[in-house]
Coordinates of C-alpha atoms in Angstrom, one line a residue:
X159 CA 8.7 -49.7 -91.7
X160 CA 11.5 -47.3 -92.9
X161 CA 14.3 -47.2 -89.7
X162 CA 14.5 -43.6 -88.5
X163 CA 17.9 -43.4 -87.8
X164 CA 19.8 -44.9 -91.4
X165 CA 16.7 -44.8 -93.5
X166 CA 16.8 -48.5 -94.4
X167 CA 14.1 -50.5 -95.7
X168 CA 13.7 -53.8 -93.7
X169 CA 13.2 -53.2 -90.0
X170 CA 11.6 -56.1 -88.0
X171 CA 9.1 -56.4 -85.5
X172 CA 10.6 -58.0 -82.0
X173 CA 7.8 -56.8 -79.6
X174 CA 4.2 -56.2 -79.9
X175 CA 1.5 -55.6 -76.9
X176 CA -2.1 -53.5 -76.6
X177 CA -1.3 -50.3 -75.1
X178 CA -4.6 -48.5 -74.2
X179 CA -6.3 -48.1 -77.6
X180 CA -3.1 -48.4 -79.9
X181 CA -0.6 -51.0 -80.7
X182 CA 2.9 -50.7 -79.2
X183 CA 6.0 -52.6 -81.7
X184 CA 9.4 -52.8 -80.6
X185 CA 11.5 -53.1 -84.4
X186 CA 15.1 -53.7 -84.9
X187 CA 16.5 -52.2 -88.2
X188 CA 17.9 -55.2 -90.2
X189 CA 20.6 -53.3 -91.6
X190 CA 21.9 -50.9 -88.6
X191 CA 20.7 -52.9 -85.1
X192 CA 19.1 -50.3 -83.9
X193 CA 15.9 -50.7 -82.0
X194 CA 13.1 -48.0 -82.2
X195 CA 9.3 -48.0 -81.0
X196 CA 6.0 -47.1 -83.3
X197 CA 2.2 -46.9 -82.2
X198 CA -0.4 -48.4 -84.2
X199 CA -3.5 -46.4 -83.5
X200 CA -7.1 -46.1 -85.3
X201 CA -7.4 -42.9 -87.4
X202 CA -9.9 -40.8 -85.3
X203 CA -12.1 -38.2 -86.2
X204 CA -10.2 -34.9 -86.3
X205 CA -10.7 -32.9 -82.9
X206 CA -9.9 -29.4 -82.6
X207 CA -8.5 -27.1 -80.0
X208 CA -10.1 -24.3 -78.7
X209 CA -7.2 -21.6 -77.8
X210 CA -8.0 -18.6 -75.4
X211 CA -7.7 -16.2 -78.2
X212 CA -10.7 -17.9 -79.8
X213 CA -8.5 -19.1 -82.6
X214 CA -9.0 -22.7 -83.3
X215 CA -6.0 -25.8 -84.3
X216 CA -6.1 -29.2 -85.4
X217 CA -5.1 -31.6 -81.9
X218 CA -1.7 -32.9 -82.2
X219 CA -0.2 -35.5 -80.1
X220 CA 3.3 -34.9 -80.8
X221 CA 2.6 -31.0 -79.2
X222 CA 1.3 -32.4 -76.0
X223 CA 3.9 -35.5 -76.0
X224 CA 6.9 -32.3 -76.5
X225 CA 4.7 -30.5 -73.2
X226 CA 5.2 -33.0 -71.0
X227 CA 8.6 -34.2 -71.9
X228 CA 9.6 -30.7 -71.5
X229 CA 8.0 -31.1 -67.9
X230 CA 9.5 -34.2 -67.0
X231 CA 13.0 -33.4 -68.1
X232 CA 15.6 -35.0 -66.1
X233 CA 12.8 -36.1 -63.0
X234 CA 12.6 -40.0 -63.2
X235 CA 9.9 -40.7 -65.4
X236 CA 10.3 -43.0 -68.4
X237 CA 9.8 -42.5 -72.2
X238 CA 6.8 -45.2 -72.1
X239 CA 5.5 -43.7 -68.7
X240 CA 5.2 -40.5 -70.9
X241 CA 3.8 -42.3 -73.8
X242 CA 1.2 -43.9 -71.6
X243 CA 0.1 -40.7 -70.2
X244 CA -0.5 -39.2 -73.7
X245 CA -2.2 -42.4 -74.5
X246 CA -4.5 -42.0 -71.3
X247 CA -5.2 -38.1 -72.6
X248 CA -5.9 -39.1 -76.0
X249 CA -8.4 -41.8 -74.9
X250 CA -10.2 -39.6 -72.2
X251 CA -10.6 -36.9 -75.0
X252 CA -12.5 -39.1 -77.5
X253 CA -14.3 -40.5 -75.0
X254 CA -16.2 -36.8 -74.5
X255 CA -17.0 -37.4 -77.8
X256 CA -17.0 -33.8 -78.8
X257 CA -15.5 -32.0 -82.1
X258 CA -13.9 -29.5 -80.1
X259 CA -12.5 -29.1 -76.5
X260 CA -10.8 -26.1 -74.7
X261 CA -7.3 -25.9 -74.1
X262 CA -8.2 -25.6 -70.3
X263 CA -9.3 -28.8 -70.5
X264 CA -6.2 -30.7 -72.0
X265 CA -4.0 -28.5 -69.5
X266 CA -6.2 -29.8 -66.7
X267 CA -6.2 -33.3 -67.9
X268 CA -2.6 -32.9 -67.8
X269 CA -1.7 -31.3 -64.6
X270 CA -3.8 -34.0 -62.8
X271 CA -1.4 -36.6 -64.5
X272 CA 1.7 -35.2 -63.7
X273 CA 0.5 -34.7 -60.0
X274 CA 0.4 -38.2 -59.3
X275 CA 3.7 -38.9 -61.5
X276 CA 6.3 -36.5 -60.4
X277 CA 5.6 -33.4 -58.2
X278 CA 9.1 -31.4 -59.9
X279 CA 7.4 -32.2 -63.1
X280 CA 3.8 -31.2 -62.3
X281 CA 4.9 -27.4 -60.9
X282 CA 7.2 -26.9 -64.0
X283 CA 3.7 -27.6 -66.4
X284 CA 1.8 -25.6 -63.9
X285 CA 4.3 -22.8 -64.0
X286 CA 4.0 -22.4 -68.0
X287 CA 0.4 -23.6 -68.4
X288 CA -1.0 -21.2 -64.9
X289 CA 1.5 -18.3 -66.9
X290 CA 2.8 -17.8 -63.1
X291 CA 3.7 -14.2 -62.9
X292 CA 5.9 -14.2 -59.9
X293 CA 7.8 -16.7 -57.6
X294 CA 5.1 -16.1 -54.9
X295 CA 3.0 -18.1 -57.5
X296 CA 5.1 -20.6 -57.6
X297 CA 5.3 -21.4 -54.1
X298 CA 1.5 -20.9 -53.7
X299 CA 1.0 -23.9 -56.2
X300 CA 4.3 -25.7 -54.5
X301 CA 2.5 -25.0 -50.9
X302 CA -0.5 -26.6 -52.1
X303 CA 0.6 -29.7 -53.7
X304 CA 2.5 -30.5 -50.7
X305 CA -0.4 -29.5 -48.7
X306 CA -2.2 -32.7 -51.0
X307 CA 0.5 -35.1 -50.6
X308 CA 0.9 -34.5 -47.2
X309 CA -2.8 -35.4 -47.0
X310 CA -2.3 -38.5 -49.0
X311 CA -4.0 -37.9 -52.4
X312 CA -0.9 -38.6 -54.4
X313 CA 0.1 -41.9 -53.2
X314 CA 1.8 -42.5 -56.9
X315 CA 4.5 -39.3 -56.5
X316 CA 7.9 -40.5 -56.9
X317 CA 10.8 -39.5 -53.8
X318 CA 13.1 -36.9 -54.9
X319 CA 15.6 -39.0 -52.3
X320 CA 15.1 -42.5 -51.9
X321 CA 15.4 -43.5 -48.0
X322 CA 13.9 -43.4 -44.8
X323 CA 11.6 -40.5 -42.9
X324 CA 13.6 -37.9 -40.4
X325 CA 11.4 -35.5 -38.6
X326 CA 9.6 -34.6 -41.4
X327 CA 12.1 -35.2 -43.8
X328 CA 13.2 -38.0 -46.6
X329 CA 15.7 -38.9 -48.6
X330 CA 19.6 -40.3 -48.2
X331 CA 21.1 -36.8 -47.4
X332 CA 18.6 -36.3 -44.1
X333 CA 19.3 -40.4 -43.1
X334 CA 23.1 -39.6 -43.5
X335 CA 22.7 -36.9 -41.2
X336 CA 21.4 -38.8 -38.7
X337 CA 23.3 -41.8 -39.2
X338 CA 26.4 -39.7 -39.2
X339 CA 25.5 -38.2 -35.8
X340 CA 24.4 -41.3 -34.2
X341 CA 27.8 -42.7 -35.3
X342 CA 29.8 -40.0 -34.1
X343 CA 28.1 -39.5 -30.7
X344 CA 28.4 -43.4 -30.1
X345 CA 32.1 -42.7 -31.4
X346 CA 32.4 -40.5 -28.4
X347 CA 31.2 -42.4 -25.8
X348 CA 33.6 -45.6 -26.7
X349 CA 36.4 -43.0 -26.5
X350 CA 35.3 -41.4 -23.5
X351 CA 35.0 -45.1 -21.4
X352 CA 38.3 -46.2 -22.8
X353 CA 40.3 -43.0 -21.3
X354 CA 42.2 -43.5 -18.4

Protein backbone atom coordinates (compact mmCIF):
# COMPACT_ATOMS: atom_id res chain seq x y z
CA UNK A 1 0.00 0.00 0.00
CA UNK A 2 1.44 3.35 -1.07
CA UNK A 3 1.69 6.09 1.60
CA UNK A 4 -0.75 8.90 0.70
CA UNK A 5 1.59 11.48 2.25
CA UNK A 6 5.07 10.70 0.88
CA UNK A 7 4.16 8.08 -1.79
CA UNK A 8 6.59 5.52 -0.31
CA UNK A 9 5.65 1.97 -1.34
CA UNK A 10 6.23 0.17 1.98
CA UNK A 11 3.59 0.62 4.71
CA UNK A 12 2.96 -1.67 7.68
CA UNK A 13 -0.42 -2.73 9.11
CA UNK A 14 -0.38 -2.00 12.86
CA UNK A 15 -4.06 -2.73 13.64
CA UNK A 16 -6.88 -4.51 11.83
CA UNK A 17 -10.55 -4.95 12.77
CA UNK A 18 -13.90 -5.78 11.19
CA UNK A 19 -16.24 -2.80 10.86
CA UNK A 20 -19.76 -3.45 9.53
CA UNK A 21 -19.17 -5.08 6.15
CA UNK A 22 -15.56 -3.96 5.73
CA UNK A 23 -12.12 -4.35 7.31
CA UNK A 24 -10.55 -1.26 8.88
CA UNK A 25 -6.74 -1.20 8.86
CA UNK A 26 -4.42 1.27 10.61
CA UNK A 27 -1.17 1.57 8.68
CA UNK A 28 2.17 3.20 9.32
CA UNK A 29 4.55 4.41 6.62
CA UNK A 30 8.04 2.89 6.98
CA UNK A 31 9.57 6.03 5.46
CA UNK A 32 7.85 9.11 7.00
CA UNK A 33 6.22 7.40 10.00
CA UNK A 34 2.75 8.86 9.35
CA UNK A 35 -0.23 6.71 10.35
CA UNK A 36 -3.38 6.47 8.24
CA UNK A 37 -6.51 4.33 7.90
CA UNK A 38 -7.68 2.20 4.98
CA UNK A 39 -10.91 0.27 4.51
CA UNK A 40 -11.29 -2.96 2.57
CA UNK A 41 -14.74 -3.95 1.40
CA UNK A 42 -16.04 -6.43 -1.17
CA UNK A 43 -16.86 -5.06 -4.62
CA UNK A 44 -20.62 -4.69 -4.75
CA UNK A 45 -22.79 -4.45 -7.83
CA UNK A 46 -23.03 -0.87 -9.08
CA UNK A 47 -25.84 1.02 -7.38
CA UNK A 48 -27.45 3.85 -9.33
CA UNK A 49 -28.85 6.92 -7.61
CA UNK A 50 -31.95 8.55 -9.13
CA UNK A 51 -31.90 12.33 -8.73
CA UNK A 52 -34.91 14.65 -8.48
CA UNK A 53 -34.50 15.78 -12.10
CA UNK A 54 -34.76 12.16 -13.32
CA UNK A 55 -31.06 11.70 -14.09
CA UNK A 56 -29.14 8.75 -12.68
CA UNK A 57 -25.56 8.54 -11.50
CA UNK A 58 -23.42 5.89 -9.86
CA UNK A 59 -23.49 5.86 -6.07
CA UNK A 60 -20.28 7.37 -4.71
CA UNK A 61 -19.31 6.66 -1.12
CA UNK A 62 -16.90 9.62 -1.12
CA UNK A 63 -19.74 12.00 -1.93
CA UNK A 64 -21.77 10.70 1.01
CA UNK A 65 -18.77 10.96 3.38
CA UNK A 66 -18.13 14.53 2.18
CA UNK A 67 -21.75 15.61 2.79
CA UNK A 68 -21.81 14.18 6.31
CA UNK A 69 -18.37 15.64 7.08
CA UNK A 70 -19.56 19.12 6.09
CA UNK A 71 -22.61 18.78 8.34
CA UNK A 72 -20.39 17.63 11.24
CA UNK A 73 -17.70 20.31 10.76
CA UNK A 74 -16.50 21.68 14.13
CA UNK A 75 -18.84 19.30 15.98
CA UNK A 76 -17.73 16.61 18.47
CA UNK A 77 -18.12 13.83 15.88
CA UNK A 78 -15.01 11.79 15.07
CA UNK A 79 -13.88 10.70 11.60
CA UNK A 80 -14.35 7.09 12.74
CA UNK A 81 -17.97 7.81 13.66
CA UNK A 82 -18.60 9.36 10.24
CA UNK A 83 -17.02 6.34 8.50
CA UNK A 84 -19.10 3.95 10.63
CA UNK A 85 -22.24 5.94 9.78
CA UNK A 86 -21.50 5.69 6.06
CA UNK A 87 -20.73 1.95 6.44
CA UNK A 88 -24.13 1.52 8.08
CA UNK A 89 -25.94 3.43 5.30
CA UNK A 90 -24.10 1.46 2.59
CA UNK A 91 -25.00 -1.83 4.28
CA UNK A 92 -28.66 -0.78 4.48
CA UNK A 93 -28.65 0.22 0.80
CA UNK A 94 -27.17 -3.17 -0.16
CA UNK A 95 -29.81 -4.97 1.90
CA UNK A 96 -32.54 -3.21 -0.12
CA UNK A 97 -31.43 -5.33 -3.09
CA UNK A 98 -32.41 -2.70 -5.66
CA UNK A 99 -30.36 -1.71 -8.72
CA UNK A 100 -31.22 1.95 -8.13
CA UNK A 101 -32.38 4.12 -5.24
CA UNK A 102 -33.77 7.66 -5.02
CA UNK A 103 -31.64 10.42 -3.49
CA UNK A 104 -34.52 11.03 -1.05
CA UNK A 105 -34.05 7.52 0.39
CA UNK A 106 -30.35 8.15 1.01
CA UNK A 107 -31.09 11.63 2.39
CA UNK A 108 -33.63 10.20 4.85
CA UNK A 109 -31.09 7.58 6.00
CA UNK A 110 -28.53 10.33 6.66
CA UNK A 111 -31.09 12.50 8.48
CA UNK A 112 -32.14 9.59 10.69
CA UNK A 113 -28.55 8.93 11.78
CA UNK A 114 -27.55 12.59 12.22
CA UNK A 115 -30.66 13.16 14.34
CA UNK A 116 -29.29 10.60 16.82
CA UNK A 117 -25.68 11.74 16.46
CA UNK A 118 -25.66 15.54 16.78
CA UNK A 119 -28.45 18.14 16.67
CA UNK A 120 -26.43 20.89 15.00
CA UNK A 121 -25.14 18.53 12.28
CA UNK A 122 -28.73 17.35 11.75
CA UNK A 123 -30.04 20.92 11.25
CA UNK A 124 -27.11 21.78 8.94
CA UNK A 125 -27.75 18.75 6.75
CA UNK A 126 -31.52 19.31 6.80
CA UNK A 127 -31.08 22.93 5.66
CA UNK A 128 -29.31 21.74 2.50
CA UNK A 129 -31.21 18.50 1.92
CA UNK A 130 -34.65 20.05 2.41
CA UNK A 131 -33.61 23.25 0.64
CA UNK A 132 -34.99 25.66 3.25
CA UNK A 133 -36.18 28.92 1.70
CA UNK A 134 -35.87 31.12 4.79
CA UNK A 135 -35.06 31.27 8.48
CA UNK A 136 -38.64 30.31 9.41
CA UNK A 137 -38.14 26.90 7.76
CA UNK A 138 -34.95 26.38 9.79
CA UNK A 139 -36.77 27.41 13.00
CA UNK A 140 -39.61 24.97 12.32
CA UNK A 141 -37.13 22.11 11.78
CA UNK A 142 -35.20 23.05 14.94
CA UNK A 143 -38.44 23.21 16.95
CA UNK A 144 -39.51 19.79 15.64
CA UNK A 145 -36.09 18.38 16.57
CA UNK A 146 -36.25 19.91 20.07
CA UNK A 147 -39.72 18.42 20.61
CA UNK A 148 -38.42 14.94 19.70
CA UNK A 149 -35.37 15.36 21.93
CA UNK A 150 -37.52 16.48 24.89
CA UNK A 151 -39.67 13.38 24.54
CA UNK A 152 -36.59 11.16 24.80
CA UNK A 153 -36.60 10.09 21.18
CA UNK A 154 -32.92 10.95 20.72
CA UNK A 155 -31.11 9.41 23.64
CA UNK A 156 -27.78 9.40 21.79
CA UNK A 157 -27.84 13.17 21.28
CA UNK A 158 -24.59 14.81 22.30
CA UNK A 159 -24.96 17.77 24.67
CA UNK A 160 -23.85 21.17 23.48
CA UNK A 161 -22.58 22.16 26.91
CA UNK A 162 -21.66 19.42 29.39
CA UNK A 163 -22.89 20.11 32.91
CA UNK A 164 -25.92 19.83 35.12
CA UNK A 165 -29.34 21.03 34.05
CA UNK A 166 -30.85 24.13 35.61
CA UNK A 167 -34.51 25.10 35.20
CA UNK A 168 -34.73 23.86 31.62
CA UNK A 169 -31.26 25.03 30.65
CA UNK A 170 -28.26 22.75 30.38
CA UNK A 171 -24.61 23.47 30.28
CA UNK A 172 -21.66 24.86 32.13
CA UNK A 173 -22.70 28.45 31.36
CA UNK A 174 -26.05 28.12 33.11
CA UNK A 175 -24.50 26.10 35.94
CA UNK A 176 -21.73 28.65 36.39
CA UNK A 177 -24.25 31.51 36.52
CA UNK A 178 -26.36 29.54 39.00
CA UNK A 179 -23.35 28.76 41.21
CA UNK A 180 -22.07 32.33 40.94
CA UNK A 181 -25.46 33.66 42.07
CA UNK A 182 -25.72 31.20 44.93
CA UNK A 183 -22.13 31.82 46.09
CA UNK A 184 -22.64 35.56 45.82
CA UNK A 185 -25.78 35.50 47.97
CA UNK A 186 -24.02 33.28 50.54
CA UNK A 187 -21.09 35.72 50.62
CA UNK A 188 -23.46 38.69 51.15
CA UNK A 189 -25.12 36.85 54.07
CA UNK A 190 -21.75 36.16 55.69
CA UNK A 191 -20.65 39.81 55.26
CA UNK A 192 -23.95 41.06 56.72
CA UNK A 193 -23.65 38.70 59.69
CA UNK A 194 -20.10 39.79 60.46
CA UNK A 195 -20.87 43.53 60.18
CA UNK A 196 -21.23 45.43 63.53
